[in-house]
CSV table of C-alpha atoms in Angstrom, one decimal:
chain,number,residue,atom,x,y,z
U,1,GLY,CA,104.9,134.2,89.2
U,2,ASN,CA,101.6,132.7,87.5
U,3,SER,CA,99.2,134.7,85.9
U,4,VAL,CA,95.1,134.3,83.9
U,5,THR,CA,94.2,137.7,82.3
U,6,GLN,CA,90.5,137.4,80.7
U,7,MET,CA,88.4,140.2,78.9
U,8,GLU,CA,86.1,141.9,81.3
U,9,GLY,CA,82.5,141.4,81.6
U,10,PRO,CA,79.7,141.9,81.6
U,11,VAL,CA,78.8,139.6,77.9
U,12,THR,CA,75.5,140.1,77.1
U,13,LEU,CA,74.4,138.2,73.9
U,14,SER,CA,71.1,137.2,71.9
U,15,GLU,CA,70.3,133.7,71.6
U,16,GLU,CA,72.2,131.9,68.7
U,17,ALA,CA,75.0,134.4,68.6
U,18,PHE,CA,78.5,133.5,68.6
U,19,LEU,CA,80.0,133.6,71.8
U,20,THR,CA,84.3,134.0,72.1
U,21,ILE,CA,86.0,134.6,75.7
U,22,ASN,CA,89.4,135.8,75.5
U,23,CYS,CA,92.0,134.0,77.9
U,24,THR,CA,95.6,135.1,78.1
U,25,TYR,CA,98.3,133.4,80.9
U,26,THR,CA,101.7,133.9,82.0
U,27,ALA,CA,103.3,131.1,83.0
U,28,THR,CA,106.7,129.4,82.8
U,29,GLY,CA,107.0,125.5,81.3
U,30,TYR,CA,103.7,123.8,80.2
U,31,PRO,CA,100.6,124.3,82.1
U,32,SER,CA,97.3,123.0,82.0
U,33,LEU,CA,94.3,125.3,81.0
U,34,PHE,CA,90.9,124.7,82.3
U,35,TRP,CA,87.9,126.9,81.6
U,36,TYR,CA,85.2,126.6,84.6
U,37,VAL,CA,81.6,127.7,84.4
U,38,GLN,CA,79.7,129.2,87.6
U,39,TYR,CA,75.8,129.0,87.5
U,40,PRO,CA,74.0,131.5,90.1
U,41,GLY,CA,74.7,130.3,93.6
U,42,GLU,CA,76.3,127.5,92.9
U,43,GLY,CA,80.0,126.0,93.0
U,44,LEU,CA,82.3,125.7,89.8
U,45,GLN,CA,82.0,123.5,87.4
U,46,LEU,CA,84.6,122.0,85.0
U,47,LEU,CA,83.6,123.2,81.7
U,48,LEU,CA,86.8,121.8,79.4
U,49,LYS,CA,90.6,121.5,79.6
U,50,ALA,CA,93.6,121.3,77.7
U,51,THR,CA,96.9,119.8,79.1
U,52,LYS,CA,99.5,120.7,75.8
U,53,ALA,CA,99.8,122.9,73.2
U,54,ASP,CA,97.7,122.3,70.0
U,55,ASP,CA,94.8,120.5,72.5
U,56,LYS,CA,91.3,121.2,72.0
U,57,GLY,CA,89.1,121.0,75.0
U,58,SER,CA,85.3,120.6,74.2
U,59,ASN,CA,82.4,120.2,76.0
U,60,LYS,CA,78.2,121.1,75.3
U,61,GLY,CA,79.1,122.6,72.4
U,62,PHE,CA,82.2,125.1,74.0
U,63,GLU,CA,85.7,124.6,73.1
U,64,ALA,CA,88.8,126.3,73.9
U,65,THR,CA,92.5,125.8,72.2
U,66,TYR,CA,95.9,126.1,74.0
U,67,ARG,CA,97.9,128.1,72.1
U,68,LYS,CA,101.3,128.5,73.3
U,69,GLU,CA,102.7,131.2,70.8
U,70,THR,CA,99.9,133.1,71.4
U,71,THR,CA,99.8,131.7,75.5
U,72,SER,CA,96.3,131.8,74.9
U,73,PHE,CA,93.0,129.6,75.7
U,74,HIS,CA,90.1,131.3,74.1
U,75,LEU,CA,86.4,130.0,74.8
U,76,GLU,CA,84.5,129.6,72.2
U,77,LYS,CA,80.5,128.7,71.4
U,78,GLY,CA,79.0,128.6,67.8
U,79,SER,CA,75.4,129.1,69.3
U,80,VAL,CA,74.5,130.4,72.9
U,81,GLN,CA,71.6,129.2,74.8
U,82,VAL,CA,69.8,131.0,77.4
U,83,SER,CA,70.9,128.1,79.3
U,84,ASP,CA,74.5,129.1,79.2
U,85,SER,CA,74.1,132.3,81.5
U,86,ALA,CA,76.6,131.8,84.1
U,87,VAL,CA,79.8,133.5,84.7
U,88,TYR,CA,83.3,132.0,83.0
U,89,PHE,CA,86.4,131.5,84.8
U,90,CYS,CA,89.8,130.6,82.8
U,91,ALA,CA,92.1,128.9,85.1
U,92,LEU,CA,95.6,127.5,84.7
U,93,LYS,CA,97.6,124.5,86.9
U,94,ASP,CA,101.2,124.2,87.1
U,95,SER,CA,102.9,121.1,85.1
U,96,GLY,CA,104.8,120.3,88.4
U,97,ALA,CA,103.7,116.7,89.8
U,98,GLY,CA,101.4,116.9,92.7
U,99,SER,CA,100.9,120.3,92.0
U,100,TYR,CA,97.3,121.1,91.9
U,101,GLN,CA,96.8,125.0,93.1
U,102,LEU,CA,95.0,127.0,90.5
U,103,THR,CA,95.4,130.8,89.1
U,104,PHE,CA,92.2,131.9,88.1
U,105,GLY,CA,91.1,134.4,85.9
U,106,LYS,CA,88.5,137.4,87.4
U,107,GLY,CA,85.7,135.5,85.4
U,108,THR,CA,83.2,136.5,82.6
U,109,LYS,CA,80.0,137.0,83.2
U,110,LEU,CA,77.5,136.1,80.4
U,111,SER,CA,73.8,136.7,79.9
U,112,VAL,CA,72.1,135.6,77.3
U,113,ILE,CA,68.9,137.1,76.2
U,114,PRO,CA,65.8,135.2,74.2
G,1,GLY,CA,82.9,112.8,86.2
G,2,ALA,CA,84.0,113.6,89.6
G,3,VAL,CA,81.3,114.8,92.4
G,4,VAL,CA,82.2,116.7,95.3
G,5,SER,CA,79.8,117.5,97.9
G,6,GLN,CA,79.4,120.4,100.8
G,7,HIS,CA,77.6,120.6,103.7
G,8,PRO,CA,75.0,122.4,104.3
G,9,SER,CA,74.2,124.6,101.2
G,10,TRP,CA,73.6,127.5,103.7
G,11,VAL,CA,73.9,128.4,107.1
G,12,ILE,CA,72.9,131.1,109.1
G,13,CYS,CA,74.5,131.6,113.0
G,14,LYS,CA,74.7,134.3,115.3
G,15,SER,CA,78.2,136.1,116.3
G,16,GLY,CA,80.4,134.3,118.5
G,17,THR,CA,79.2,130.7,117.5
G,18,SER,CA,81.4,128.3,115.5
G,19,VAL,CA,80.2,127.2,112.0
G,20,LYS,CA,81.5,124.0,110.3
G,21,ILE,CA,81.9,123.5,106.8
G,22,GLU,CA,81.9,119.7,104.8
G,23,CYS,CA,83.9,119.0,101.9
G,24,ARG,CA,83.7,115.2,100.7
G,25,SER,CA,84.8,113.6,96.9
G,26,LEU,CA,82.1,111.2,96.4
G,27,ASP,CA,83.7,108.9,94.6
G,28,PHE,CA,87.5,109.5,94.1
G,29,GLN,CA,90.1,110.1,96.6
G,30,ALA,CA,91.3,113.8,97.3
G,31,THR,CA,95.2,113.8,99.0
G,32,THR,CA,94.6,117.6,98.2
G,33,MET,CA,91.4,119.6,98.7
G,34,PHE,CA,91.3,123.5,98.6
G,35,TRP,CA,88.8,126.3,100.3
G,36,TYR,CA,87.8,129.1,98.9
G,37,ARG,CA,85.9,132.3,99.6
G,38,GLN,CA,84.2,133.9,97.0
G,39,PHE,CA,82.5,138.0,97.7
G,40,PRO,CA,79.7,138.9,95.2
G,41,LYS,CA,80.9,139.7,91.7
G,42,GLN,CA,84.2,137.9,92.5
G,43,SER,CA,86.7,135.8,91.6
G,44,LEU,CA,87.5,133.1,94.2
G,45,MET,CA,90.3,133.6,96.9
G,46,LEU,CA,92.1,130.7,97.8
G,47,MET,CA,92.2,130.3,101.7
G,48,ALA,CA,93.9,127.5,102.3
G,49,THR,CA,95.5,124.0,101.1
G,50,SER,CA,94.8,121.2,103.1
G,51,ASN,CA,96.4,117.7,102.5
G,52,GLU,CA,95.6,114.5,104.0
G,53,GLY,CA,96.8,113.9,107.2
G,54,SER,CA,99.4,117.0,107.9
G,55,LYS,CA,98.6,120.5,108.8
G,56,ALA,CA,96.8,122.8,106.3
G,57,THR,CA,98.8,125.6,104.4
G,58,TYR,CA,97.3,129.1,105.0
G,59,GLU,CA,97.2,131.5,102.2
G,60,GLN,CA,98.6,135.7,103.6
G,61,GLY,CA,96.2,137.0,105.6
G,62,VAL,CA,94.0,134.1,106.5
G,63,GLU,CA,94.0,133.8,110.2
G,64,LYS,CA,94.4,129.9,110.9
G,65,ASP,CA,93.0,130.3,114.3
G,66,LYS,CA,90.1,131.7,112.7
G,67,PHE,CA,89.5,129.2,110.2
G,68,LEU,CA,90.1,125.6,111.2
G,69,ILE,CA,90.7,123.0,108.5
G,70,ASN,CA,91.3,119.0,109.0
G,71,HIS,CA,91.4,116.7,106.5
G,72,ALA,CA,91.7,113.3,108.1
G,73,SER,CA,90.7,111.3,105.4
G,74,LEU,CA,90.9,110.8,101.7
G,75,THR,CA,87.9,111.8,101.2
G,76,LEU,CA,86.9,114.4,103.7
G,77,SER,CA,87.8,117.7,104.5
G,78,THR,CA,86.3,120.3,106.9
G,79,LEU,CA,86.8,124.0,107.8
G,80,THR,CA,85.5,125.0,110.8
G,81,VAL,CA,84.7,129.2,111.4
G,82,THR,CA,85.3,129.8,115.0
G,83,SER,CA,84.2,132.9,116.7
G,84,ALA,CA,82.2,134.0,113.9
G,85,HIS,CA,81.5,137.8,113.0
G,86,PRO,CA,79.2,139.5,110.6
G,87,GLU,CA,82.4,139.9,108.3
G,88,ASP,CA,82.6,136.2,107.8
G,89,SER,CA,79.8,135.8,106.1
G,90,SER,CA,80.5,134.7,102.8
G,91,PHE,CA,80.3,132.2,100.2
G,92,TYR,CA,82.6,129.0,100.7
G,93,ILE,CA,83.5,127.0,98.0
G,94,CYS,CA,85.7,123.8,98.4
G,95,SER,CA,87.8,121.8,96.0
G,96,ALA,CA,89.3,118.6,95.7
G,97,ALA,CA,92.5,117.3,93.3
G,98,ASP,CA,91.7,114.4,91.4
G,99,GLY,CA,95.3,112.7,91.2
G,100,TYR,CA,94.2,110.3,88.2
G,101,THR,CA,92.9,112.9,86.4
G,102,ASP,CA,94.9,116.0,87.3
G,103,THR,CA,92.1,118.3,88.0
G,104,GLN,CA,90.0,120.3,90.7
G,105,TYR,CA,86.5,119.2,90.9
G,106,PHE,CA,84.7,121.7,93.1
G,107,GLY,CA,81.7,121.6,95.4
G,108,PRO,CA,78.2,123.2,95.1
G,109,GLY,CA,79.6,126.1,98.0
G,110,THR,CA,77.8,126.7,101.7
G,111,ARG,CA,76.4,130.0,102.1
G,112,LEU,CA,77.3,131.5,105.6
G,113,THR,CA,75.2,134.2,107.1
G,114,VAL,CA,76.5,135.4,110.4
G,115,LEU,CA,74.0,137.6,112.2
């Protein structure tokens, strides 16, 4: 079956530091890959996505590249801000038509300190 | 972007009562919606998949008679927690699948506290 493995948190960084959150996956075929962000007390927000190999998703300074050869979708940001403090979830979706179910990683909590 | 709303955002109820949570896709039609439960500091647990006009598909271990799901229209799904007990206290999140973008969009969640 499908699975997603994220680096264990929590991750604590100083403001303006470089961020990497590793995500690897196991799936058959060509899944779509997503990063969602959850701020305290809120639901999940789509941060970015990629639907095929070598695609790069980007949003709000975050980016991730779909690497099929390493089955990875690592999240990066060049300079984090305090407002980026949240839990980040990596997820995948099967490529089948009409298949919307997501497989989530366990989430990585990021804390950015001033 | 696509917006999904949930109502109420929080609810407190007495043990033995029922609580209904609504999930709406505001600017797109969703033939498929999902209901999740999230425990503190944990990832999301999929409870059920709701398809418009048909019965929901429940994940293993989720009591379908306790967690009633109705998806009567392309923009509305409801979750009713029947005869709630303190162990049902949790954060419930819905999502809606947008077939055009092939993406799930999530609601803001509902905090349920059963006394």
